[in-house]
Short mmCIF file of C-alpha atoms in Angstrom, two decimals:
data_model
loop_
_atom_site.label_atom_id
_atom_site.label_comp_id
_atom_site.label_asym_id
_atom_site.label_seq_id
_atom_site.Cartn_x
_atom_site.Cartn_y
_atom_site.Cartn_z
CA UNK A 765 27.96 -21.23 29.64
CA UNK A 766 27.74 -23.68 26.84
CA UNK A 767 24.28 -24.96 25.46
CA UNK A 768 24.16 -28.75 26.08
CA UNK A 769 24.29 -30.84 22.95
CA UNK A 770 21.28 -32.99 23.53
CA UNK A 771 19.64 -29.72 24.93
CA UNK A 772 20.28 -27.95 21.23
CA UNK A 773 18.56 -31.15 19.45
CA UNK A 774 15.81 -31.08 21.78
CA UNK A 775 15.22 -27.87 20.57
CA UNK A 776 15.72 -28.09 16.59
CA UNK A 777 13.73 -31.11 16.87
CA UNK A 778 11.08 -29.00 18.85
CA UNK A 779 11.13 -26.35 15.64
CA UNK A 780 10.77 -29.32 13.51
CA UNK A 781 7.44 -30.14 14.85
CA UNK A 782 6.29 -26.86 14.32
CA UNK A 783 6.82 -26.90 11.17
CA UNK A 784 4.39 -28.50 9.39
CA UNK A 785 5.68 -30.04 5.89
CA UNK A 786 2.63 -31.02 4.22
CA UNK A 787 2.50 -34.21 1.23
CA UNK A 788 3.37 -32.07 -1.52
CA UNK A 789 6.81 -31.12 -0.05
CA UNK A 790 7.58 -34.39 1.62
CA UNK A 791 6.89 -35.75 -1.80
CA UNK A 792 8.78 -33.39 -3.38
CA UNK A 793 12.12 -34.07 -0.83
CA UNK A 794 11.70 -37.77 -1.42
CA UNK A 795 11.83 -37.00 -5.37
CA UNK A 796 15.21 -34.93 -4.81
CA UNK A 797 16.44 -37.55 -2.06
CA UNK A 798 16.26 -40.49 -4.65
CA UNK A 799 17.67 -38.22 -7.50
CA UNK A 800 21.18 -38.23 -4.79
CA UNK A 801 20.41 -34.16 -3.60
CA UNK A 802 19.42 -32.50 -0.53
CA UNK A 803 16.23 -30.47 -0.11
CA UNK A 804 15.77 -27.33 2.15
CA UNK A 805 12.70 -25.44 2.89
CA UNK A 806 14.11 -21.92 3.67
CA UNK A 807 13.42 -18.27 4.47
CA UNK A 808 9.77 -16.92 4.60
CA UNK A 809 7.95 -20.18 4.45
CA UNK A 810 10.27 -21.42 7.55
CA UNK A 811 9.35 -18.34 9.42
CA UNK A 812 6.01 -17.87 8.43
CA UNK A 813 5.16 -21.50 10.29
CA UNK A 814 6.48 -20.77 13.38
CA UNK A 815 5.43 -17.37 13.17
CA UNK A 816 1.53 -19.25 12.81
CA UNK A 817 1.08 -16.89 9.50
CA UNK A 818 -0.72 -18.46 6.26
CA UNK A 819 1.98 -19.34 3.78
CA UNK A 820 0.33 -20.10 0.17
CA UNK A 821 3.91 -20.33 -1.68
CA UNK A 822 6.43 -22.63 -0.74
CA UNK A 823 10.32 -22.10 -1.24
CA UNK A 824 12.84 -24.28 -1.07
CA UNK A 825 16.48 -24.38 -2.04
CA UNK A 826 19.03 -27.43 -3.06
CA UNK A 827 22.41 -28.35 -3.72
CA UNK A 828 20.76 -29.33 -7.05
CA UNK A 829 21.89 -27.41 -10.21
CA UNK A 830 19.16 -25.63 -12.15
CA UNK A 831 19.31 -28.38 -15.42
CA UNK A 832 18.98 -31.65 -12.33
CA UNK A 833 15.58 -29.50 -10.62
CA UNK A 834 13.75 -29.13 -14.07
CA UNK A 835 14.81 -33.31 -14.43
CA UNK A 836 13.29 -34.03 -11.03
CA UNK A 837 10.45 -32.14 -11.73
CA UNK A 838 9.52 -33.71 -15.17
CA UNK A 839 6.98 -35.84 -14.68
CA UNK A 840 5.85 -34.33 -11.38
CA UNK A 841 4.67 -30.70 -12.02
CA UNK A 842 1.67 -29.75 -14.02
CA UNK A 843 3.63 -27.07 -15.03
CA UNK A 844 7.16 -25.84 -14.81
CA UNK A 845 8.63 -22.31 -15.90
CA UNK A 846 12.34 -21.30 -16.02
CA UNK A 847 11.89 -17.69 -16.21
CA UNK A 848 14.34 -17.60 -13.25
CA UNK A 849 16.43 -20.15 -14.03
CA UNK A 850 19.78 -18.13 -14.74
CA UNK A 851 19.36 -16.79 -11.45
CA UNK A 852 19.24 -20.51 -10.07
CA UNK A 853 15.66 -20.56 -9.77
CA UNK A 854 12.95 -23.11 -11.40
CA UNK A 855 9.23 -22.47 -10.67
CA UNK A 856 6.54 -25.52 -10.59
CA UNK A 857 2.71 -25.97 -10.07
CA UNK A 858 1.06 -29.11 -8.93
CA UNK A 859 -2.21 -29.35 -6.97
CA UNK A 860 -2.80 -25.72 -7.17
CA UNK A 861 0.22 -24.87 -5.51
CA UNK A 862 3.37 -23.16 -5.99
CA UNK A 863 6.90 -23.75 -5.37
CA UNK A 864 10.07 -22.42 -6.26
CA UNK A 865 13.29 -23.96 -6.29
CA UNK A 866 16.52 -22.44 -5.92
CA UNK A 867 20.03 -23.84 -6.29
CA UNK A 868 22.16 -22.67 -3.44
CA UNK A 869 24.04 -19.44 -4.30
CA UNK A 870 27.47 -17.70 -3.94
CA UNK A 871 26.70 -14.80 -5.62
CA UNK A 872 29.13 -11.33 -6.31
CA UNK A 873 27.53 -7.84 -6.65
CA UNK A 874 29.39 -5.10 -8.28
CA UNK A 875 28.02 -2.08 -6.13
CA UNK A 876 25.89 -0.33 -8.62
CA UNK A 877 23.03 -2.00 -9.90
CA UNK A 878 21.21 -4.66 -7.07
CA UNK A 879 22.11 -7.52 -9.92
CA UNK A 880 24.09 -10.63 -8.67
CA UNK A 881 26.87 -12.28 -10.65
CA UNK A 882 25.18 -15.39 -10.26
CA UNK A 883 27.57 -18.13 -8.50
CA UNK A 884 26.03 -21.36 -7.55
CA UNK A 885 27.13 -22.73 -4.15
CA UNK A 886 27.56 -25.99 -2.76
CA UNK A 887 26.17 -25.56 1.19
CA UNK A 888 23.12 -24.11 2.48
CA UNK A 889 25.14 -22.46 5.59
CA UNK A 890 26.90 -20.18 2.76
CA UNK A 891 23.62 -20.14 1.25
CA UNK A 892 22.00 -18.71 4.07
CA UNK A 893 24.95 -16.17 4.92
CA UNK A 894 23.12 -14.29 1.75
CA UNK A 895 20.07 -14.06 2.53
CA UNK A 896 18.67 -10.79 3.60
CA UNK A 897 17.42 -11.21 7.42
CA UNK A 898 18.21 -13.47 9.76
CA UNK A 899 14.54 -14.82 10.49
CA UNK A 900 14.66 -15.32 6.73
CA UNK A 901 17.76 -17.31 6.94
CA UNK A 902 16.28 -20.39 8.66
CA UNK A 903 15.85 -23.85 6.63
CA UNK A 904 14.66 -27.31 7.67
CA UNK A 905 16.30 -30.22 5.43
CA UNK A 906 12.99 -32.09 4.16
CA UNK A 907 15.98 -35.07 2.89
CA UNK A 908 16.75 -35.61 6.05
CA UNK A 909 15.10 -38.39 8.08
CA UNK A 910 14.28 -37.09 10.48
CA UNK A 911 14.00 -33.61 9.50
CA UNK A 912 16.60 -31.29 10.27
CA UNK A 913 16.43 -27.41 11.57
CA UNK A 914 19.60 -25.27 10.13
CA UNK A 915 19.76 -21.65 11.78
CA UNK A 916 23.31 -20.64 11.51
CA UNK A 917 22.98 -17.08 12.11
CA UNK A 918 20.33 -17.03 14.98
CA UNK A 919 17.25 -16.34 13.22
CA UNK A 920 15.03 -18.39 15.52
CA UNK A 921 16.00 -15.95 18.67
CA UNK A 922 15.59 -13.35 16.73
CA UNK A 923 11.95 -14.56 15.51
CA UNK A 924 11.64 -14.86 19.57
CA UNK A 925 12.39 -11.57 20.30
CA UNK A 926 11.16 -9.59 16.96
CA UNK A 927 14.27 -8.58 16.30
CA UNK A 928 14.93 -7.58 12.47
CA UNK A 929 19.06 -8.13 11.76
CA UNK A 930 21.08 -9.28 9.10
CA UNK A 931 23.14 -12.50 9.14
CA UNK A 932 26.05 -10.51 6.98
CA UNK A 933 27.63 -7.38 8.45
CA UNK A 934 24.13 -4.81 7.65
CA UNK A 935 26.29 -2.88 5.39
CA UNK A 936 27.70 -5.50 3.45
CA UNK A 937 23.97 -7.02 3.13
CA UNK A 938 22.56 -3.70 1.38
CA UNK A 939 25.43 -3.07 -0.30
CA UNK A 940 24.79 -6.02 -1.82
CA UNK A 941 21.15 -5.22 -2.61
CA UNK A 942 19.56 -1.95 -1.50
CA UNK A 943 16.20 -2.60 -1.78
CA UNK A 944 16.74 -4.60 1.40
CA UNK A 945 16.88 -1.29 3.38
CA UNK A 946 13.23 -0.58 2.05
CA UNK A 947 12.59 -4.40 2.86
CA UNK A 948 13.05 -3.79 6.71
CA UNK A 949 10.58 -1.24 6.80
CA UNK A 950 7.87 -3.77 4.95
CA UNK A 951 9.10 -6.28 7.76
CA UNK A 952 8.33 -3.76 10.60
CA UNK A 953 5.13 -3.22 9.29
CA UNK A 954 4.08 -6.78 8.23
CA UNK A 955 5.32 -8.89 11.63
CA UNK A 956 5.74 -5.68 13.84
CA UNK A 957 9.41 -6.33 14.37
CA UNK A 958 11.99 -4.08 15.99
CA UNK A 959 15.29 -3.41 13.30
CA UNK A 960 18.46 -4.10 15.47
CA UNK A 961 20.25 -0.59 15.98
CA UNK A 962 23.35 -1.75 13.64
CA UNK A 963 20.60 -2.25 10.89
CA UNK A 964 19.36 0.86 11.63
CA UNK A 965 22.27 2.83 11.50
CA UNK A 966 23.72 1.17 8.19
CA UNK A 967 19.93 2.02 6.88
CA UNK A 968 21.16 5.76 7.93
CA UNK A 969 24.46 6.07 6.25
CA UNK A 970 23.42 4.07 3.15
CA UNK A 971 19.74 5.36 2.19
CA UNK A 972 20.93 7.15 -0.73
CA UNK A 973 21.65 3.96 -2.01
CA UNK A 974 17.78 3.20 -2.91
CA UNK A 975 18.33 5.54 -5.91
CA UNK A 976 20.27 2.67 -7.49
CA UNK A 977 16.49 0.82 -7.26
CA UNK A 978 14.03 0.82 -10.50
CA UNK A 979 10.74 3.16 -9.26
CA UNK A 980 8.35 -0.60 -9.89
CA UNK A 981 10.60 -2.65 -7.21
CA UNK A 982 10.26 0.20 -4.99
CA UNK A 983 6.32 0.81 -4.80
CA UNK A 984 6.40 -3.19 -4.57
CA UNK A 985 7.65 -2.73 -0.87
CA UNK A 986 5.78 0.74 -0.33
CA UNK A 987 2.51 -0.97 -1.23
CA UNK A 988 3.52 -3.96 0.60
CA UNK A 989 4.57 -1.48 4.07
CA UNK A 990 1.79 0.68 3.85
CA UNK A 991 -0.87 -2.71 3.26
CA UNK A 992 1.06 -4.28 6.26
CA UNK A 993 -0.60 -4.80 10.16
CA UNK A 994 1.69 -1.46 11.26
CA UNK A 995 2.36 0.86 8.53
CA UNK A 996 3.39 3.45 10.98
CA UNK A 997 5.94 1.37 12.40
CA UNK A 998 7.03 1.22 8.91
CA UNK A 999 6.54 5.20 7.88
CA UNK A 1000 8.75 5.90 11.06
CA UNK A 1001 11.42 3.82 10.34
CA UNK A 1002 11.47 5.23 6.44
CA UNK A 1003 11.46 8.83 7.76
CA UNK A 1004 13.82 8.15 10.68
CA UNK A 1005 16.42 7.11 8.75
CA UNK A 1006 16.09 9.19 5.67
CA UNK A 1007 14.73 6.54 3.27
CA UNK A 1008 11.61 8.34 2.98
CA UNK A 1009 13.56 11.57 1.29
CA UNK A 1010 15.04 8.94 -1.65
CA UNK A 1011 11.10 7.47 -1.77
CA UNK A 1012 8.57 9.87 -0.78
CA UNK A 1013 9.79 12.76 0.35
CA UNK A 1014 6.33 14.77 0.99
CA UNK A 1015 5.86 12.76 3.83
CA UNK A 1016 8.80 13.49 6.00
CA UNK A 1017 8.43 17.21 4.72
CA UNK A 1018 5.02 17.29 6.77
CA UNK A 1019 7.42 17.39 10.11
CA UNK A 1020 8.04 20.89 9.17
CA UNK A 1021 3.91 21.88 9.21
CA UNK A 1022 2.27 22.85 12.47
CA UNK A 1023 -1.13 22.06 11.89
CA UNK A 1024 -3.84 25.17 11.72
CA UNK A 1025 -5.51 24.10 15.44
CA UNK A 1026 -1.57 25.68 16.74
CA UNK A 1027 -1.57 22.07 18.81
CA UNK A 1028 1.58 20.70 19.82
CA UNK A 1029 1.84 18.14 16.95
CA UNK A 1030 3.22 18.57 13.28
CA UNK A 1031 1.55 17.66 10.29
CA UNK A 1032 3.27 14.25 10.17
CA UNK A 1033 2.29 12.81 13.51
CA UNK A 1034 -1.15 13.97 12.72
CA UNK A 1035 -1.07 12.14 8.88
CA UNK A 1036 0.25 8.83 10.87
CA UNK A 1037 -3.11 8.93 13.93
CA UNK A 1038 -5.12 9.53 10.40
CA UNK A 1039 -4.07 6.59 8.81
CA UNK A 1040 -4.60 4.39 12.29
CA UNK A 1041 -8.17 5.67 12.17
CA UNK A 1042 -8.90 5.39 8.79
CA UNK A 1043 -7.37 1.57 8.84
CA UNK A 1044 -9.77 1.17 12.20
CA UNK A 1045 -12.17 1.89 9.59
CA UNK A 1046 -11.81 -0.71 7.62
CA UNK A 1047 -14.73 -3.26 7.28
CA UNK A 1048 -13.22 -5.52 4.02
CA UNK A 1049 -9.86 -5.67 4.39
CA UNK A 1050 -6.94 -3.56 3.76
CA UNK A 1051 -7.37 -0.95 1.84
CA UNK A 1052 -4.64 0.58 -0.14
CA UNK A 1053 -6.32 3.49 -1.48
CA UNK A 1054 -8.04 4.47 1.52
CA UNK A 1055 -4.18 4.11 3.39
CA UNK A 1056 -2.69 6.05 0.99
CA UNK A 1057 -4.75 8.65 0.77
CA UNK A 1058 -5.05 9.14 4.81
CA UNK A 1059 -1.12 9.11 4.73
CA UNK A 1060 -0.97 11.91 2.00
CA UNK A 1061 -3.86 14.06 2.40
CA UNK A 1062 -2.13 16.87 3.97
CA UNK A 1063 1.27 16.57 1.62
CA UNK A 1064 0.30 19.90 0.34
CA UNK A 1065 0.17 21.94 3.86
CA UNK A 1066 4.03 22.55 3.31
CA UNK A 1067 3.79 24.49 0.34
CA UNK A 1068 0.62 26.57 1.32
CA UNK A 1069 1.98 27.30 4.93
CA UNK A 1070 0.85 30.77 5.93
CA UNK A 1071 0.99 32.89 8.80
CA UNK A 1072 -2.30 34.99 9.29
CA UNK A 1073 -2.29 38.88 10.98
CA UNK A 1074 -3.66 36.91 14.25
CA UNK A 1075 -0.75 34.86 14.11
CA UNK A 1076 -2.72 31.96 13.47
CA UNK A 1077 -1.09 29.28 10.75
CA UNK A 1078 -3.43 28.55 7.70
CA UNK A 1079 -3.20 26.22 4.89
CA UNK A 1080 -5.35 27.43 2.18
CA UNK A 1081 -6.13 25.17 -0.59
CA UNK A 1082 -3.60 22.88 0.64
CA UNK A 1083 -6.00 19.50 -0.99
CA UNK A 1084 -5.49 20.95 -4.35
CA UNK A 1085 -2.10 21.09 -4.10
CA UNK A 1086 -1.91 18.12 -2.45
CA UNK A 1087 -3.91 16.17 -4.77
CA UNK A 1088 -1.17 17.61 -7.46
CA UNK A 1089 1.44 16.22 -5.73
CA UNK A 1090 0.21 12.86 -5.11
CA UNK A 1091 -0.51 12.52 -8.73
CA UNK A 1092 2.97 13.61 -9.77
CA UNK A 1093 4.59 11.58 -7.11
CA UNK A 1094 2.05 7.97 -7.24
CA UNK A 1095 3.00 8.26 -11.27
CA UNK A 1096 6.57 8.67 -10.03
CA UNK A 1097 6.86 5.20 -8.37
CA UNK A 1098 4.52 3.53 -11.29
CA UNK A 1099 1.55 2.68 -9.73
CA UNK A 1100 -1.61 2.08 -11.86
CA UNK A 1101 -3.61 4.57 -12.82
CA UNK A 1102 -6.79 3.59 -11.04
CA UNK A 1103 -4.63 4.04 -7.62
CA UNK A 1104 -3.46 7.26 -8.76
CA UNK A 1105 -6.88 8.78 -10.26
CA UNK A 1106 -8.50 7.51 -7.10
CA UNK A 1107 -6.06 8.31 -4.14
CA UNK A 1108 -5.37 11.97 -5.38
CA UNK A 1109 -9.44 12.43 -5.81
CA UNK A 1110 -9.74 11.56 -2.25
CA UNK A 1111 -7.27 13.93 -0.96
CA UNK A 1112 -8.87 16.40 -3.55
CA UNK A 1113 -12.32 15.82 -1.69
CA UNK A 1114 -10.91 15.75 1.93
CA UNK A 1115 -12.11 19.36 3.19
CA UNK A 1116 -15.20 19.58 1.08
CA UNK A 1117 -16.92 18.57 4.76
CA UNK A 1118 -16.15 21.01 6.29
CA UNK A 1119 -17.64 23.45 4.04
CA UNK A 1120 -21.09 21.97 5.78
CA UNK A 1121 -20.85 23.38 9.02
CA UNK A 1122 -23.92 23.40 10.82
CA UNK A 1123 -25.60 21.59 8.07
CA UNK A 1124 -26.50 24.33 5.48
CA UNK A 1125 -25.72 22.59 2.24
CA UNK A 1126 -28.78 23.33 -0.40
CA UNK A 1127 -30.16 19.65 -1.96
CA UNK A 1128 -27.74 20.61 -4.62
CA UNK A 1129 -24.46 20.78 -2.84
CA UNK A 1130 -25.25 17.67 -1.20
CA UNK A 1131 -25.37 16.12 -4.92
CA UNK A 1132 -22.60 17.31 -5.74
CA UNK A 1133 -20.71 16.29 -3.03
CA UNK A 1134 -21.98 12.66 -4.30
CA UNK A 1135 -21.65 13.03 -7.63
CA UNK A 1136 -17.96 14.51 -7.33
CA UNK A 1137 -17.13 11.63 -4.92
CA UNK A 1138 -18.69 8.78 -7.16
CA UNK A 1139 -17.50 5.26 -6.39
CA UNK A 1140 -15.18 7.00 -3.85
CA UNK A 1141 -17.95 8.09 -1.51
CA UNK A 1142 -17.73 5.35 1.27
CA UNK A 1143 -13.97 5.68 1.18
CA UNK A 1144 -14.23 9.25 1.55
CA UNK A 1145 -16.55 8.76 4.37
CA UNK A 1146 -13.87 7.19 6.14
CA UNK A 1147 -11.44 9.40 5.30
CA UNK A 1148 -13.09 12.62 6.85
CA UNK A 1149 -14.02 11.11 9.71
CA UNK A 1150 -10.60 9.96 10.29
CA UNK A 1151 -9.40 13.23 9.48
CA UNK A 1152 -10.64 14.23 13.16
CA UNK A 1153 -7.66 14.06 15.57
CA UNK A 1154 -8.44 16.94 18.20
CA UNK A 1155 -8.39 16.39 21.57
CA UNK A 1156 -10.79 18.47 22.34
CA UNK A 1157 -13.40 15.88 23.13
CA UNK A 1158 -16.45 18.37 22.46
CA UNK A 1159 -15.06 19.41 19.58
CA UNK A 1160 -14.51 16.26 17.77
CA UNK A 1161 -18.11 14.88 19.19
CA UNK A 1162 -19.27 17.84 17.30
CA UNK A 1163 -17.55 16.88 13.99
CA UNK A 1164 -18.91 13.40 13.79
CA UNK A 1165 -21.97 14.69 14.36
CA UNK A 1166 -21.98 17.34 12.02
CA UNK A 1167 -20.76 14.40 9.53
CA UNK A 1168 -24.04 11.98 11.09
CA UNK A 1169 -25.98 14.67 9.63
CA UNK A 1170 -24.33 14.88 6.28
CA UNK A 1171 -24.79 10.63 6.05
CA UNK A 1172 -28.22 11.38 6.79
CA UNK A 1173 -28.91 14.26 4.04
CA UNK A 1174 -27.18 11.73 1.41
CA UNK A 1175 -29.72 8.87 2.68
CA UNK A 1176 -32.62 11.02 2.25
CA UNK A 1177 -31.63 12.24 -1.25
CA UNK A 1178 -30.79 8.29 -2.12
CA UNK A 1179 -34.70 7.64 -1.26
CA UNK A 1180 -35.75 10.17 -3.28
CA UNK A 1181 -33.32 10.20 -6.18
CA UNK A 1182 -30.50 7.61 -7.77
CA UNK A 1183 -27.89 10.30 -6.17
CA UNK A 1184 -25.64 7.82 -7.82
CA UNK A 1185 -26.55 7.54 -11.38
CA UNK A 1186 -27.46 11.19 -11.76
CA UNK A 1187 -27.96 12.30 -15.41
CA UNK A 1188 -28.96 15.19 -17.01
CA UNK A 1189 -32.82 14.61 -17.74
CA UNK A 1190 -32.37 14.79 -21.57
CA UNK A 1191 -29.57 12.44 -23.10
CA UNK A 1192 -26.98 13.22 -26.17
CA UNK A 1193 -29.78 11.61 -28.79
CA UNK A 1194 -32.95 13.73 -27.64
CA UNK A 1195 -30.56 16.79 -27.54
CA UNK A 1196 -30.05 16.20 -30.83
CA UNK A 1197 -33.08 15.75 -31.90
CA UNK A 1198 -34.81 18.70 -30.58
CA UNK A 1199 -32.20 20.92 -31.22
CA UNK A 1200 -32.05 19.57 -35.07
CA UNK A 1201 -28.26 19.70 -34.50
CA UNK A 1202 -25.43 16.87 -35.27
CA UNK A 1203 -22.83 15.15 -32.98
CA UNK A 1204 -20.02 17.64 -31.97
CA UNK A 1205 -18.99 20.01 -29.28
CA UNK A 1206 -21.93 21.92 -29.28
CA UNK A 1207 -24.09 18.63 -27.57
CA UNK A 1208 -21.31 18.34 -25.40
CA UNK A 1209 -21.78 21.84 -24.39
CA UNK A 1210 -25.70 21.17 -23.78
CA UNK A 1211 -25.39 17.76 -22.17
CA UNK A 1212 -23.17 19.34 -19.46
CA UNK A 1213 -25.40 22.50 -18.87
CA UNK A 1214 -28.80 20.76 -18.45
CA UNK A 1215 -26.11 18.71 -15.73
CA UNK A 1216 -25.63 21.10 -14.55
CA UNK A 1217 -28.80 22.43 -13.59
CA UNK A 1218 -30.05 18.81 -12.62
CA UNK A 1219 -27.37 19.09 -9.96
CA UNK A 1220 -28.81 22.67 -8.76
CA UNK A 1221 -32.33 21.85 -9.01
CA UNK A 1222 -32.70 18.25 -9.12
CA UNK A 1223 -35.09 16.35 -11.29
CA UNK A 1224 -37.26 17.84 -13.54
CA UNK A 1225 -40.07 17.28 -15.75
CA UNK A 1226 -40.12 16.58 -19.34
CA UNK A 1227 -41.78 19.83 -20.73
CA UNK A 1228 -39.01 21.71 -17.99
CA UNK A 1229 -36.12 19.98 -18.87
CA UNK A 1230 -36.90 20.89 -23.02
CA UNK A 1231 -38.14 24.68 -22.30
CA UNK A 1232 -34.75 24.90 -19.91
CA UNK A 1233 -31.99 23.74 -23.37
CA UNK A 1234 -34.40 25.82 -25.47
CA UNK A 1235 -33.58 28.86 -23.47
CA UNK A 1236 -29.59 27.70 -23.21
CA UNK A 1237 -29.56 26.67 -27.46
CA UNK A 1238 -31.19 30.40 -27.84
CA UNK A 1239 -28.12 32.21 -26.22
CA UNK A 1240 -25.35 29.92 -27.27
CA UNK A 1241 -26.13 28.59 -30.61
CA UNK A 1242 -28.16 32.05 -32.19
#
């Protein structure tokens, strides 16, 4: 049965009101509306405001050519760039915010690289036709008086019912750009969204295609996924569908790991409940270091599977291969080097805990454990405690206790020492100097022994610090 006519504007004009245009667009429309051209706010800003989500960019798209936005904007913007502008695209500043503006587009893709053959179009239904998701192909006409809602491809119901589709056929959409695929799984993960099972399938028969994708665009979307409100949503979808293989294929080659307690879960599903607990652990924010290392601490199970005489399944020194593979694989996809050094540390550090036990650690391993951890210690914290997924209730009440006790031994240690800054109790000067020796390897050498036994023995005196790299200089530098 047909939709009513005055029902349908009753509606658009309801999404209207939602969507709150604020001065600085409405002045911006009435800038393009006396220049002669229509302006559309479009895709995430659109659905951001009637999702209720924060939108700090604004984006907006015109029948304007690129050369006619930089002339409306003279005058206006504090600041303009054209970085974009072959693409269509003219970026502005004013106020403190920032807009884009993008001339409609009618672009060609030649099936190998995800770069258009720019085409300018002349209506925003074709315009929209391109775009990658239908809740991203929504636009309100800020020219318009009053303002008018354009959804041509459904987005709105599909914003009603979380449904992610495309408004082209889903194969002809990544086709067109690959990274899309990838793009779905951030969606799932940001908004919590359910991929239509046509989307899903293309995503199937086409994930190969993400090799066609430069390694920076795709840890963009990874970062993006795993930083969203349900990065296991997102992991799922990746693995389902085989885009995890092309991206990070360590994770999906957990499913083949039963973990050592012989439960009746693989590695993977246990890597997924650790990062939900280690996000419930959270206190500042998202964390993407903490995320990724809760995802990919157990990476290296796979390759250190064993099966003991009792039949039982062990993984031994599974974190040091593990943290090797995170390294190669985080330098792989070009993310910074603080993210790598840090994340693969962490999974490095994951089992050291459980080397306490009952809470026999000397003074000195309890340093260590500190000192090895560094500016990683809270997150590591975390990490081991979300490590727990047992369901043995008196088991795992045992483990965070165990770990209580460790917290407590650190706290003690802070009170008495700077656990934190520990140093050997001579520095590379005094060595020196009492040693009569100059700077090279050999202070080095000293410096990290009388570390060494700081870490062992803890602070000393003065007169025991000197007598202790007298005795070392007298068997290594005779």
């Amino acid at each position: 049965m047909p939709v009513p006519d005055d029902l349908v504007r009753a509606q658009e004009n309801a999404v209207v009101e939602m969507v709150q245009v604020g001065p600085l667009a409405q002045e911006l429309a009435d800038r393009f509306a006396a220049a002669g051209h229509r302006l559309y706010l479009v895709g995430g800003s659109v659905r951001d405001a009637l999702l209720g989500r924060p939108s700090h960019d604004l984006d907006f798209t015109t029948d304007a050519r690129p050369e006619a936005i930089q002339a409306v904007l003279e005058g206006w913007a504090e600041a303009v760039w054209d970085t974009g502008i072959a693409f269509g695209t003219v970026g502005a500043v004013r106020h403190g915010s920032t807009v884009e503006i993008t001339t409609f587009r009618a672009d060609d893709y030649d099936g190998v690289s995800r770069n258009p053959v720019v085409a300018f179009g002349d209506s925003i239904v074709d315009d929209l036709v391109r775009r990658d998701f239908t809740v991203n192909a929504m636009a309100v006409e800020l020219t318009a008086a009053p303002h008018r809602f354009v959804d041509p491809h459904g987005g709105l119901a599909a914003l009603a019912t979380g449904t992610l589709d495309t408004p082209a056929t889903p194969q002809q959409s990544f086709s067109d750009d690959p990274l899309r695929m990838l793009r779905a799984a951030r969606f799932v993960s940001q908004l919590g969204f359910e991929p239509a099972p046509r989307v899903v399938e293309a995503i199937t028969a086409m994930a190969e295609q993400l090799d066609r994708i430069t390694r920076e665009r795709v840890q963009v979307e990874l970062t993006k996924l795993v930083m969203g409100a349900h990065p296991r949503r997102g992991i799922e979808l990746m693995v389902d569908t085989g885009m995890a293989d092309r991206v990070l294929p360590e994770v999906p080659a957990m499913r083949l790991a039963i973990d050592e307690h012989m439960q009746h879960k693989d590695v993977y599903t246990h890597s997924l409940v650790v990062l939900e607990q280690a996000i419930e652990r959270e206190t500042d924010g998202p964390d993407l270091v903490l995320r990724l290392a809760a995802l990919l601490h157990d990476v290296g199970k796979p390759d250190t599977r064993r099966k003991e005489s009792d039949g039982r399944v062990s993984f031994h020194h599974h974190e040091v291969v593990g943290a090797k593979l995170v390294r190669r694989r985080l330098r792989e996809l070009r993310y910074p080097k603080v993210v790598v050094d840090e994340v693969a540390q962490l999974v490095f550090l994951h089992l050291r805990f459980h080397g306490y036990s009952s809470g026999e650690w000397t003074d000195s391993a309890v340093r260590r454990y500190v000192t090895d951890a560094g500016p990683l210690l809270e997150r590591l914290h975390k990490l081991v405690r979300s490590d727990c997924t047992t369901r043995n209730r008196r088991r795992a009440a045992a483990l965070q206790r165990t770990y209580d006790s460790l917290e407590e031994r650190i706290v003690e240690l802070r009170e008495r020492e700077e656990l934190d800054a520990i140093r050997p109790d001579l520095d590379g000067n005094e060595i020196m100097r009492l040693l009569a020796i100059p700077p090279g390897p050999q202070v080095g050498k000293a410096y990290k022994h009388l570390l060494a036994v700081r870490m062992e023995r803890g602070p000393l005196t003065r007169e025991q610090a000197e007598a202790e790299l007298r005795a070392w200089a007298a068997e290594h530098l005779s």
